[in-house]
Amino acid sequence: MQIRAWRYRDILKISEMEKECFPQEPWSFHTLVNCFEQDSFSGIVSEEEDGEITGYAGISVAADEADVQNIAVTEAYRKSGVGTALLDALLKIAKEKGVKKAFLEVRVSNSPAMSLYLKAGFKGVYARTRYYTDGEDCLVMAKDI
């Protein structure tokens, strides 16, 4: 597996993975294209030797803070270290850009993601009540870089 910057041609596959991984509120193809075009955004993918994209992630940086936008791994590759590798790569990008603190939001029902973030040193900061369109709360987490 290698981690690399996502390319414009990857966006269709990323869009498909977005629908698989986040069926309640997937980002649209248009939103992903907009991210790709933003200087403040860095997107990465995990790719197998055969070219199969198994996960993707993105981070936005403003001044000395970063917001982890998304981390997604296809079902067949979950619990294989892909999510950890993607998060580590995002945090490395953040550090290289001078980030002091990284934030993220996670559904309170997404215990696998919370576990990943806790292992990486993120801590819960506060909850946003009824944050998602289906009424579910999110937990805002932060980590000093």
mmCIF file of N, CA, C and O in Angstrom, residues 40-144:
data_model
loop_
_atom_site.group_PDB
_atom_site.id
_atom_site.type_symbol
_atom_site.label_atom_id
_atom_site.label_comp_id
_atom_site.label_asym_id
_atom_site.label_seq_id
_atom_site.Cartn_x
_atom_site.Cartn_y
_atom_site.Cartn_z
ATOM 1 N N SER A 40 -6.303 25.404 0.180
ATOM 2 C CA SER A 40 -6.224 25.075 1.600
ATOM 3 C C SER A 40 -6.483 23.591 1.874
ATOM 4 O O SER A 40 -6.286 23.117 2.988
ATOM 5 N N PHE A 41 -6.922 22.849 0.865
ATOM 6 C CA PHE A 41 -7.303 21.441 1.024
ATOM 7 C C PHE A 41 -6.210 20.527 0.490
ATOM 8 O O PHE A 41 -5.650 20.775 -0.575
ATOM 9 N N SER A 42 -5.935 19.460 1.226
ATOM 10 C CA SER A 42 -5.027 18.402 0.766
ATOM 11 C C SER A 42 -5.774 17.082 0.824
ATOM 12 O O SER A 42 -6.282 16.698 1.891
ATOM 13 N N GLY A 43 -5.855 16.390 -0.304
ATOM 14 C CA GLY A 43 -6.515 15.095 -0.361
ATOM 15 C C GLY A 43 -5.511 14.014 -0.675
ATOM 16 O O GLY A 43 -4.584 14.213 -1.470
ATOM 17 N N ILE A 44 -5.668 12.860 -0.033
ATOM 18 C CA ILE A 44 -4.773 11.729 -0.239
ATOM 19 C C ILE A 44 -5.591 10.453 -0.436
ATOM 20 O O ILE A 44 -6.764 10.389 -0.040
ATOM 21 N N VAL A 45 -4.970 9.471 -1.054
ATOM 22 C CA VAL A 45 -5.591 8.157 -1.209
ATOM 23 C C VAL A 45 -4.600 7.084 -0.780
ATOM 24 O O VAL A 45 -3.392 7.289 -0.818
ATOM 25 N N SER A 46 -5.145 5.947 -0.395
ATOM 26 C CA SER A 46 -4.324 4.748 -0.199
ATOM 27 C C SER A 46 -4.551 3.889 -1.433
ATOM 28 O O SER A 46 -5.679 3.725 -1.899
ATOM 29 N N GLU A 47 -3.456 3.376 -1.971
ATOM 30 C CA GLU A 47 -3.537 2.649 -3.229
ATOM 31 C C GLU A 47 -2.725 1.363 -3.122
ATOM 32 O O GLU A 47 -1.595 1.366 -2.645
ATOM 33 N N GLU A 48 -3.312 0.281 -3.592
ATOM 34 C CA GLU A 48 -2.623 -1.003 -3.631
ATOM 35 C C GLU A 48 -1.706 -1.049 -4.853
ATOM 36 O O GLU A 48 -1.807 -0.212 -5.749
ATOM 37 N N GLU A 49 -0.834 -2.037 -4.891
ATOM 38 C CA GLU A 49 0.113 -2.170 -5.996
ATOM 39 C C GLU A 49 -0.582 -2.290 -7.354
ATOM 40 O O GLU A 49 -0.056 -1.844 -8.373
ATOM 41 N N ASP A 50 -1.788 -2.873 -7.354
ATOM 42 C CA ASP A 50 -2.517 -3.040 -8.619
ATOM 43 C C ASP A 50 -3.289 -1.780 -9.027
ATOM 44 O O ASP A 50 -4.010 -1.787 -10.019
ATOM 45 N N GLY A 51 -3.148 -0.689 -8.251
ATOM 46 C CA GLY A 51 -3.817 0.569 -8.574
ATOM 47 C C GLY A 51 -5.168 0.746 -7.907
ATOM 48 O O GLY A 51 -5.804 1.791 -8.070
ATOM 49 N N GLU A 52 -5.623 -0.269 -7.157
ATOM 50 C CA GLU A 52 -6.919 -0.161 -6.487
ATOM 51 C C GLU A 52 -6.837 0.856 -5.350
ATOM 52 O O GLU A 52 -5.964 0.770 -4.486
ATOM 53 N N ILE A 53 -7.756 1.806 -5.356
ATOM 54 C CA ILE A 53 -7.838 2.790 -4.279
ATOM 55 C C ILE A 53 -8.680 2.179 -3.170
ATOM 56 O O ILE A 53 -9.822 1.773 -3.387
ATOM 57 N N THR A 54 -8.094 2.078 -1.981
ATOM 58 C CA THR A 54 -8.759 1.410 -0.860
ATOM 59 C C THR A 54 -9.258 2.387 0.210
ATOM 60 O O THR A 54 -10.002 2.003 1.100
ATOM 61 N N GLY A 55 -8.831 3.635 0.117
ATOM 62 C CA GLY A 55 -9.267 4.633 1.081
ATOM 63 C C GLY A 55 -8.857 6.008 0.617
ATOM 64 O O GLY A 55 -8.061 6.166 -0.300
ATOM 65 N N TYR A 56 -9.437 7.004 1.260
ATOM 66 C CA TYR A 56 -9.074 8.383 0.950
ATOM 67 C C TYR A 56 -9.285 9.229 2.200
ATOM 68 O O TYR A 56 -9.977 8.822 3.144
ATOM 69 N N ALA A 57 -8.687 10.398 2.180
ATOM 70 C CA ALA A 57 -8.817 11.306 3.314
ATOM 71 C C ALA A 57 -8.516 12.723 2.841
ATOM 72 O O ALA A 57 -7.859 12.917 1.813
ATOM 73 N N GLY A 58 -8.996 13.685 3.599
ATOM 74 C CA GLY A 58 -8.724 15.074 3.254
ATOM 75 C C GLY A 58 -8.635 15.945 4.482
ATOM 76 O O GLY A 58 -9.235 15.644 5.525
ATOM 77 N N ILE A 59 -7.877 17.010 4.353
ATOM 78 C CA ILE A 59 -7.683 17.943 5.456
ATOM 79 C C ILE A 59 -7.644 19.364 4.892
ATOM 80 O O ILE A 59 -7.105 19.588 3.808
ATOM 81 N N SER A 60 -8.249 20.283 5.610
ATOM 82 C CA SER A 60 -8.191 21.700 5.256
ATOM 83 C C SER A 60 -7.376 22.427 6.315
ATOM 84 O O SER A 60 -7.535 22.172 7.511
ATOM 85 N N VAL A 61 -6.519 23.343 5.862
ATOM 86 C CA VAL A 61 -5.648 24.084 6.768
ATOM 87 C C VAL A 61 -5.930 25.576 6.616
ATOM 88 O O VAL A 61 -6.001 26.088 5.497
ATOM 89 N N ALA A 62 -6.103 26.226 7.750
ATOM 90 C CA ALA A 62 -6.259 27.683 7.782
ATOM 91 C C ALA A 62 -5.420 28.200 8.943
ATOM 92 O O ALA A 62 -5.630 27.799 10.094
ATOM 93 N N ALA A 63 -4.454 29.033 8.617
ATOM 94 C CA ALA A 63 -3.518 29.575 9.617
ATOM 95 C C ALA A 63 -2.840 28.398 10.317
ATOM 96 O O ALA A 63 -2.255 27.554 9.673
ATOM 97 N N ASP A 64 -2.975 28.315 11.653
ATOM 98 C CA ASP A 64 -2.292 27.237 12.376
ATOM 99 C C ASP A 64 -3.259 26.161 12.876
ATOM 100 O O ASP A 64 -2.957 25.424 13.800
ATOM 101 N N GLU A 65 -4.436 26.075 12.228
ATOM 102 C CA GLU A 65 -5.413 25.045 12.575
ATOM 103 C C GLU A 65 -5.792 24.242 11.347
ATOM 104 O O GLU A 65 -5.763 24.740 10.225
ATOM 105 N N ALA A 66 -6.141 22.988 11.582
ATOM 106 C CA ALA A 66 -6.555 22.102 10.497
ATOM 107 C C ALA A 66 -7.860 21.422 10.870
ATOM 108 O O ALA A 66 -8.156 21.198 12.046
ATOM 109 N N ASP A 67 -8.622 21.094 9.842
ATOM 110 C CA ASP A 67 -9.867 20.357 10.015
ATOM 111 C C ASP A 67 -9.782 19.096 9.172
ATOM 112 O O ASP A 67 -9.673 19.173 7.945
ATOM 113 N N VAL A 68 -9.768 17.952 9.833
ATOM 114 C CA VAL A 68 -9.807 16.680 9.116
ATOM 115 C C VAL A 68 -11.212 16.570 8.540
ATOM 116 O O VAL A 68 -12.187 16.492 9.281
ATOM 117 N N GLN A 69 -11.305 16.602 7.224
ATOM 118 C CA GLN A 69 -12.607 16.618 6.559
ATOM 119 C C GLN A 69 -13.238 15.235 6.477
ATOM 120 O O GLN A 69 -14.412 15.080 6.773
ATOM 121 N N ASN A 70 -12.482 14.270 6.021
ATOM 122 C CA ASN A 70 -13.004 12.920 5.811
ATOM 123 C C ASN A 70 -11.879 11.910 5.847
ATOM 124 O O ASN A 70 -10.771 12.197 5.391
ATOM 125 N N ILE A 71 -12.191 10.754 6.372
ATOM 126 C CA ILE A 71 -11.343 9.576 6.234
ATOM 127 C C ILE A 71 -12.290 8.427 5.928
ATOM 128 O O ILE A 71 -13.255 8.204 6.671
ATOM 129 N N ALA A 72 -12.039 7.735 4.846
ATOM 130 C CA ALA A 72 -12.905 6.625 4.467
ATOM 131 C C ALA A 72 -12.062 5.474 3.934
ATOM 132 O O ALA A 72 -11.089 5.690 3.222
ATOM 133 N N VAL A 73 -12.467 4.268 4.292
ATOM 134 C CA VAL A 73 -11.778 3.055 3.852
ATOM 135 C C VAL A 73 -12.848 2.088 3.356
ATOM 136 O O VAL A 73 -13.867 1.896 4.025
ATOM 137 N N THR A 74 -12.607 1.484 2.194
ATOM 138 C CA THR A 74 -13.573 0.506 1.682
ATOM 139 C C THR A 74 -13.700 -0.639 2.685
ATOM 140 O O THR A 74 -12.763 -0.970 3.409
ATOM 141 N N GLU A 75 -14.871 -1.236 2.692
ATOM 142 C CA GLU A 75 -15.181 -2.255 3.701
ATOM 143 C C GLU A 75 -14.161 -3.399 3.723
ATOM 144 O O GLU A 75 -13.750 -3.862 4.779
ATOM 145 N N ALA A 76 -13.711 -3.821 2.568
ATOM 146 C CA ALA A 76 -12.779 -4.957 2.494
ATOM 147 C C ALA A 76 -11.433 -4.652 3.141
ATOM 148 O O ALA A 76 -10.709 -5.576 3.509
ATOM 149 N N TYR A 77 -11.088 -3.381 3.316
ATOM 150 C CA TYR A 77 -9.777 -3.014 3.853
ATOM 151 C C TYR A 77 -9.848 -2.416 5.256
ATOM 152 O O TYR A 77 -8.829 -1.967 5.780
ATOM 153 N N ARG A 78 -11.018 -2.412 5.855
ATOM 154 C CA ARG A 78 -11.125 -1.895 7.212
ATOM 155 C C ARG A 78 -10.407 -2.819 8.180
ATOM 156 O O ARG A 78 -10.301 -4.013 7.959
ATOM 157 N N LYS A 79 -9.888 -2.238 9.250
ATOM 158 C CA LYS A 79 -9.142 -2.963 10.286
ATOM 159 C C LYS A 79 -7.841 -3.568 9.748
ATOM 160 O O LYS A 79 -7.341 -4.546 10.298
ATOM 161 N N SER A 80 -7.315 -2.973 8.676
ATOM 162 C CA SER A 80 -6.055 -3.466 8.121
ATOM 163 C C SER A 80 -4.945 -2.419 8.203
ATOM 164 O O SER A 80 -3.869 -2.619 7.647
ATOM 165 N N GLY A 81 -5.215 -1.305 8.886
ATOM 166 C CA GLY A 81 -4.216 -0.259 9.040
ATOM 167 C C GLY A 81 -4.319 0.875 8.034
ATOM 168 O O GLY A 81 -3.583 1.852 8.125
ATOM 169 N N VAL A 82 -5.242 0.772 7.090
ATOM 170 C CA VAL A 82 -5.382 1.820 6.074
ATOM 171 C C VAL A 82 -5.820 3.131 6.711
ATOM 172 O O VAL A 82 -5.255 4.196 6.426
ATOM 173 N N GLY A 83 -6.821 3.079 7.579
ATOM 174 C CA GLY A 83 -7.303 4.300 8.236
ATOM 175 C C GLY A 83 -6.216 4.973 9.055
ATOM 176 O O GLY A 83 -6.055 6.201 9.007
ATOM 177 N N THR A 84 -5.450 4.190 9.779
ATOM 178 C CA THR A 84 -4.341 4.722 10.575
ATOM 179 C C THR A 84 -3.302 5.381 9.681
ATOM 180 O O THR A 84 -2.822 6.480 9.963
ATOM 181 N N ALA A 85 -2.966 4.713 8.569
ATOM 182 C CA ALA A 85 -1.975 5.274 7.642
ATOM 183 C C ALA A 85 -2.470 6.584 7.041
ATOM 184 O O ALA A 85 -1.704 7.544 6.909
ATOM 185 N N LEU A 86 -3.742 6.641 6.682
ATOM 186 C CA LEU A 86 -4.301 7.872 6.123
ATOM 187 C C LEU A 86 -4.284 9.001 7.152
ATOM 188 O O LEU A 86 -3.873 10.128 6.847
ATOM 189 N N LEU A 87 -4.711 8.704 8.378
ATOM 190 C CA LEU A 87 -4.720 9.737 9.422
ATOM 191 C C LEU A 87 -3.306 10.212 9.724
ATOM 192 O O LEU A 87 -3.058 11.422 9.839
ATOM 193 N N ASP A 88 -2.366 9.294 9.832
ATOM 194 C CA ASP A 88 -0.969 9.680 10.072
ATOM 195 C C ASP A 88 -0.451 10.597 8.962
ATOM 196 O O ASP A 88 0.239 11.583 9.227
ATOM 197 N N ALA A 89 -0.793 10.264 7.711
ATOM 198 C CA ALA A 89 -0.352 11.087 6.583
ATOM 199 C C ALA A 89 -0.981 12.480 6.636
ATOM 200 O O ALA A 89 -0.309 13.479 6.347
ATOM 201 N N LEU A 90 -2.254 12.557 7.003
ATOM 202 C CA LEU A 90 -2.901 13.869 7.135
ATOM 203 C C LEU A 90 -2.225 14.708 8.209
ATOM 204 O O LEU A 90 -1.990 15.914 8.022
ATOM 205 N N LEU A 91 -1.921 14.102 9.340
ATOM 206 C CA LEU A 91 -1.284 14.838 10.432
ATOM 207 C C LEU A 91 0.125 15.281 10.053
ATOM 208 O O LEU A 91 0.572 16.358 10.464
ATOM 209 N N LYS A 92 0.801 14.495 9.236
ATOM 210 C CA LYS A 92 2.121 14.893 8.739
ATOM 211 C C LYS A 92 1.990 16.114 7.828
ATOM 212 O O LYS A 92 2.779 17.056 7.924
ATOM 213 N N ILE A 93 0.997 16.103 6.952
ATOM 214 C CA ILE A 93 0.741 17.257 6.087
ATOM 215 C C ILE A 93 0.463 18.488 6.942
ATOM 216 O O ILE A 93 1.005 19.571 6.687
ATOM 217 N N ALA A 94 -0.375 18.318 7.959
ATOM 218 C CA ALA A 94 -0.719 19.439 8.843
ATOM 219 C C ALA A 94 0.531 20.006 9.512
ATOM 220 O O ALA A 94 0.730 21.228 9.551
ATOM 221 N N LYS A 95 1.369 19.122 10.018
ATOM 222 C CA LYS A 95 2.591 19.570 10.693
ATOM 223 C C LYS A 95 3.498 20.332 9.728
ATOM 224 O O LYS A 95 4.050 21.376 10.080
ATOM 225 N N GLU A 96 3.640 19.810 8.510
ATOM 226 C CA GLU A 96 4.470 20.475 7.502
ATOM 227 C C GLU A 96 3.947 21.863 7.148
ATOM 228 O O GLU A 96 4.703 22.737 6.745
ATOM 229 N N LYS A 97 2.634 22.069 7.311
ATOM 230 C CA LYS A 97 2.024 23.361 6.995
ATOM 231 C C LYS A 97 1.959 24.284 8.209
ATOM 232 O O LYS A 97 1.335 25.332 8.161
ATOM 233 N N GLY A 98 2.579 23.868 9.305
ATOM 234 C CA GLY A 98 2.646 24.718 10.489
ATOM 235 C C GLY A 98 1.435 24.682 11.400
ATOM 236 O O GLY A 98 1.248 25.562 12.240
ATOM 237 N N VAL A 99 0.634 23.644 11.269
ATOM 238 C CA VAL A 99 -0.565 23.511 12.101
ATOM 239 C C VAL A 99 -0.179 23.218 13.547
ATOM 240 O O VAL A 99 0.719 22.421 13.812
ATOM 241 N N LYS A 100 -0.862 23.881 14.467
ATOM 242 C CA LYS A 100 -0.662 23.659 15.899
ATOM 243 C C LYS A 100 -1.748 22.759 16.492
ATOM 244 O O LYS A 100 -1.516 22.053 17.465
ATOM 245 N N LYS A 101 -2.963 22.814 15.900
ATOM 246 C CA LYS A 101 -4.072 22.034 16.440
ATOM 247 C C LYS A 101 -4.948 21.541 15.287
ATOM 248 O O LYS A 101 -5.263 22.299 14.379
ATOM 249 N N ALA A 102 -5.317 20.265 15.361
ATOM 250 C CA ALA A 102 -6.197 19.661 14.366
ATOM 251 C C ALA A 102 -7.526 19.311 15.014
ATOM 252 O O ALA A 102 -7.575 18.880 16.171
ATOM 253 N N PHE A 103 -8.591 19.503 14.261
ATOM 254 C CA PHE A 103 -9.947 19.215 14.713
ATOM 255 C C PHE A 103 -10.599 18.230 13.758
ATOM 256 O O PHE A 103 -10.209 18.121 12.593
ATOM 257 N N LEU A 104 -11.632 17.555 14.240
ATOM 258 C CA LEU A 104 -12.467 16.713 13.395
ATOM 259 C C LEU A 104 -13.818 16.547 14.056
ATOM 260 O O LEU A 104 -13.987 16.830 15.241
ATOM 261 N N GLU A 105 -14.773 16.108 13.261
ATOM 262 C CA GLU A 105 -16.113 15.813 13.756
ATOM 263 C C GLU A 105 -16.412 14.361 13.424
ATOM 264 O O GLU A 105 -16.079 13.894 12.338
ATOM 265 N N VAL A 106 -17.060 13.673 14.351
ATOM 266 C CA VAL A 106 -17.379 12.264 14.137
ATOM 267 C C VAL A 106 -18.770 11.987 14.702
ATOM 268 O O VAL A 106 -19.144 12.524 15.747
ATOM 269 N N ARG A 107 -19.536 11.178 13.983
ATOM 270 C CA ARG A 107 -20.857 10.766 14.485
ATOM 271 C C ARG A 107 -20.672 10.032 15.810
ATOM 272 O O ARG A 107 -19.754 9.215 15.936
ATOM 273 N N VAL A 108 -21.552 10.299 16.755
ATOM 274 C CA VAL A 108 -21.424 9.632 18.050
ATOM 275 C C VAL A 108 -21.626 8.123 17.939
ATOM 276 O O VAL A 108 -21.147 7.375 18.789
ATOM 277 N N SER A 109 -22.279 7.660 16.880
ATOM 278 C CA SER A 109 -22.490 6.218 16.681
ATOM 279 C C SER A 109 -21.311 5.535 15.992
ATOM 280 O O SER A 109 -21.289 4.310 15.889
ATOM 281 N N ASN A 110 -20.326 6.297 15.529
ATOM 282 C CA ASN A 110 -19.222 5.723 14.753
ATOM 283 C C ASN A 110 -18.060 5.345 15.673
ATOM 284 O O ASN A 110 -17.009 5.975 15.680
ATOM 285 N N SER A 111 -18.264 4.275 16.422
ATOM 286 C CA SER A 111 -17.244 3.873 17.396
ATOM 287 C C SER A 111 -15.926 3.428 16.754
ATOM 288 O O SER A 111 -14.867 3.698 17.321
ATOM 289 N N PRO A 112 -15.919 2.777 15.563
ATOM 290 C CA PRO A 112 -14.616 2.450 14.971
ATOM 291 C C PRO A 112 -13.788 3.705 14.672
ATOM 292 O O PRO A 112 -12.578 3.731 14.920
ATOM 293 N N ALA A 113 -14.431 4.742 14.156
ATOM 294 C CA ALA A 113 -13.708 5.986 13.862
ATOM 295 C C ALA A 113 -13.228 6.635 15.156
ATOM 296 O O ALA A 113 -12.081 7.088 15.244
ATOM 297 N N MET A 114 -14.093 6.679 16.169
ATOM 298 C CA MET A 114 -13.679 7.275 17.449
ATOM 299 C C MET A 114 -12.478 6.548 18.022
ATOM 300 O O MET A 114 -11.556 7.175 18.546
ATOM 301 N N SER A 115 -12.477 5.237 17.920
ATOM 302 C CA SER A 115 -11.353 4.449 18.413
ATOM 303 C C SER A 115 -10.066 4.828 17.683
ATOM 304 O O SER A 115 -9.010 5.009 18.308
ATOM 305 N N LEU A 116 -10.136 4.951 16.355
ATOM 306 C CA LEU A 116 -8.987 5.369 15.553
ATOM 307 C C LEU A 116 -8.468 6.725 16.026
ATOM 308 O O LEU A 116 -7.278 6.908 16.241
ATOM 309 N N TYR A 117 -9.383 7.671 16.214
ATOM 310 C CA TYR A 117 -8.984 9.031 16.598
ATOM 311 C C TYR A 117 -8.399 9.073 18.008
ATOM 312 O O TYR A 117 -7.419 9.772 18.257
ATOM 313 N N LEU A 118 -8.985 8.315 18.928
ATOM 314 C CA LEU A 118 -8.450 8.270 20.286
ATOM 315 C C LEU A 118 -7.044 7.682 20.302
ATOM 316 O O LEU A 118 -6.155 8.193 20.987
ATOM 317 N N LYS A 119 -6.823 6.614 19.528
ATOM 318 C CA LYS A 119 -5.493 6.005 19.456
ATOM 319 C C LYS A 119 -4.461 6.970 18.882
ATOM 320 O O LYS A 119 -3.281 6.892 19.214
ATOM 321 N N ALA A 120 -4.921 7.889 18.026
ATOM 322 C CA ALA A 120 -4.018 8.868 17.412
ATOM 323 C C ALA A 120 -3.796 10.084 18.309
ATOM 324 O O ALA A 120 -3.046 10.985 17.948
ATOM 325 N N GLY A 121 -4.444 10.103 19.474
ATOM 326 C CA GLY A 121 -4.231 11.204 20.415
ATOM 327 C C GLY A 121 -5.278 12.298 20.395
ATOM 328 O O GLY A 121 -5.138 13.308 21.086
ATOM 329 N N PHE A 122 -6.353 12.127 19.617
ATOM 330 C CA PHE A 122 -7.436 13.107 19.650
ATOM 331 C C PHE A 122 -8.230 12.936 20.938
ATOM 332 O O PHE A 122 -8.337 11.834 21.467
ATOM 333 N N LYS A 123 -8.776 14.033 21.399
ATOM 334 C CA LYS A 123 -9.607 14.021 22.608
ATOM 335 C C LYS A 123 -10.918 14.727 22.303
ATOM 336 O O LYS A 123 -10.952 15.694 21.534
ATOM 337 N N GLY A 124 -11.994 14.246 22.920
ATOM 338 C CA GLY A 124 -13.290 14.892 22.759
ATOM 339 C C GLY A 124 -13.267 16.283 23.365
ATOM 340 O O GLY A 124 -12.742 16.481 24.457
ATOM 341 N N VAL A 125 -13.817 17.251 22.627
ATOM 342 C CA VAL A 125 -13.847 18.632 23.102
ATOM 343 C C VAL A 125 -15.266 19.013 23.502
ATOM 344 O O VAL A 125 -15.500 19.523 24.593
ATOM 345 N N TYR A 126 -16.230 18.768 22.621
ATOM 346 C CA TYR A 126 -17.632 19.029 22.910
ATOM 347 C C TYR A 126 -18.489 18.321 21.865
ATOM 348 O O TYR A 126 -17.994 17.859 20.839
ATOM 349 N N ALA A 127 -19.778 18.249 22.148
ATOM 350 C CA ALA A 127 -20.723 17.631 21.207
ATOM 351 C C ALA A 127 -21.547 18.721 20.532
ATOM 352 O O ALA A 127 -21.796 19.781 21.117
ATOM 353 N N ARG A 128 -21.934 18.438 19.311
ATOM 354 C CA ARG A 128 -22.873 19.290 18.584
ATOM 355 C C ARG A 128 -24.178 18.500 18.471
ATOM 356 O O ARG A 128 -24.225 17.477 17.798
ATOM 357 N N THR A 129 -25.187 18.989 19.137
ATOM 358 C CA THR A 129 -26.470 18.301 19.191
ATOM 359 C C THR A 129 -27.183 18.385 17.847
ATOM 360 O O THR A 129 -27.217 19.452 17.231
ATOM 361 N N ARG A 130 -27.727 17.235 17.413
ATOM 362 C CA ARG A 130 -28.516 17.149 16.171
ATOM 363 C C ARG A 130 -27.775 17.765 14.985
ATOM 364 O O ARG A 130 -28.350 18.454 14.154
ATOM 365 N N TYR A 131 -26.495 17.505 14.895
ATOM 366 C CA TYR A 131 -25.627 18.110 13.888
ATOM 367 C C TYR A 131 -25.923 17.598 12.472
ATOM 368 O O TYR A 131 -25.915 18.357 11.518
ATOM 369 N N TYR A 132 -26.155 16.303 12.359
ATOM 370 C CA TYR A 132 -26.381 15.699 11.045
ATOM 371 C C TYR A 132 -27.856 15.794 10.660
ATOM 372 O O TYR A 132 -28.721 15.938 11.520
ATOM 373 N N THR A 133 -28.129 15.708 9.361
ATOM 374 C CA THR A 133 -29.500 15.891 8.884
ATOM 375 C C THR A 133 -30.470 14.849 9.432
ATOM 376 O O THR A 133 -31.665 15.110 9.510
ATOM 377 N N ASP A 134 -29.962 13.686 9.837
ATOM 378 C CA ASP A 134 -30.837 12.672 10.419
ATOM 379 C C ASP A 134 -31.030 12.874 11.924
ATOM 380 O O ASP A 134 -31.671 12.074 12.590
ATOM 381 N N GLY A 135 -30.469 13.963 12.456
ATOM 382 C CA GLY A 135 -30.650 14.291 13.869
ATOM 383 C C GLY A 135 -29.583 13.756 14.801
ATOM 384 O O GLY A 135 -29.596 14.036 16.001
ATOM 385 N N GLU A 136 -28.631 12.995 14.274
ATOM 386 C CA GLU A 136 -27.585 12.440 15.131
ATOM 387 C C GLU A 136 -26.601 13.527 15.567
ATOM 388 O O GLU A 136 -26.312 14.463 14.823
ATOM 389 N N ASP A 137 -26.104 13.366 16.784
ATOM 390 C CA ASP A 137 -25.102 14.292 17.321
ATOM 391 C C ASP A 137 -23.722 13.950 16.763
ATOM 392 O O ASP A 137 -23.477 12.834 16.306
ATOM 393 N N CYS A 138 -22.826 14.931 16.830
ATOM 394 C CA CYS A 138 -21.435 14.655 16.499
ATOM 395 C C CYS A 138 -20.576 15.059 17.684
ATOM 396 O O CYS A 138 -20.964 15.897 18.506
ATOM 397 N N LEU A 139 -19.440 14.430 17.762
ATOM 398 C CA LEU A 139 -18.444 14.779 18.758
ATOM 399 C C LEU A 139 -17.322 15.512 18.042
ATOM 400 O O LEU A 139 -16.811 15.020 17.026
ATOM 401 N N VAL A 140 -16.972 16.690 18.527
ATOM 402 C CA VAL A 140 -15.824 17.426 18.001
ATOM 403 C C VAL A 140 -14.612 16.979 18.812
ATOM 404 O O VAL A 140 -14.640 16.958 20.041
ATOM 405 N N MET A 141 -13.576 16.582 18.092
ATOM 406 C CA MET A 141 -12.355 16.116 18.733
ATOM 407 C C MET A 141 -11.187 16.994 18.286
ATOM 408 O O MET A 141 -11.244 17.593 17.200
ATOM 409 N N ALA A 142 -10.155 17.089 19.112
ATOM 410 C CA ALA A 142 -8.998 17.926 18.789
ATOM 411 C C ALA A 142 -7.723 17.238 19.241
ATOM 412 O O ALA A 142 -7.732 16.393 20.148
ATOM 413 N N LYS A 143 -6.642 17.636 18.591
ATOM 414 C CA LYS A 143 -5.315 17.116 18.923
ATOM 415 C C LYS A 143 -4.299 18.214 18.703
ATOM 416 O O LYS A 143 -4.308 18.890 17.673
ATOM 417 N N ASP A 144 -3.414 18.391 19.667
ATOM 418 C CA ASP A 144 -2.284 19.308 19.495
ATOM 419 C C ASP A 144 -1.260 18.620 18.606
ATOM 420 O O ASP A 144 -0.962 17.440 18.780
#
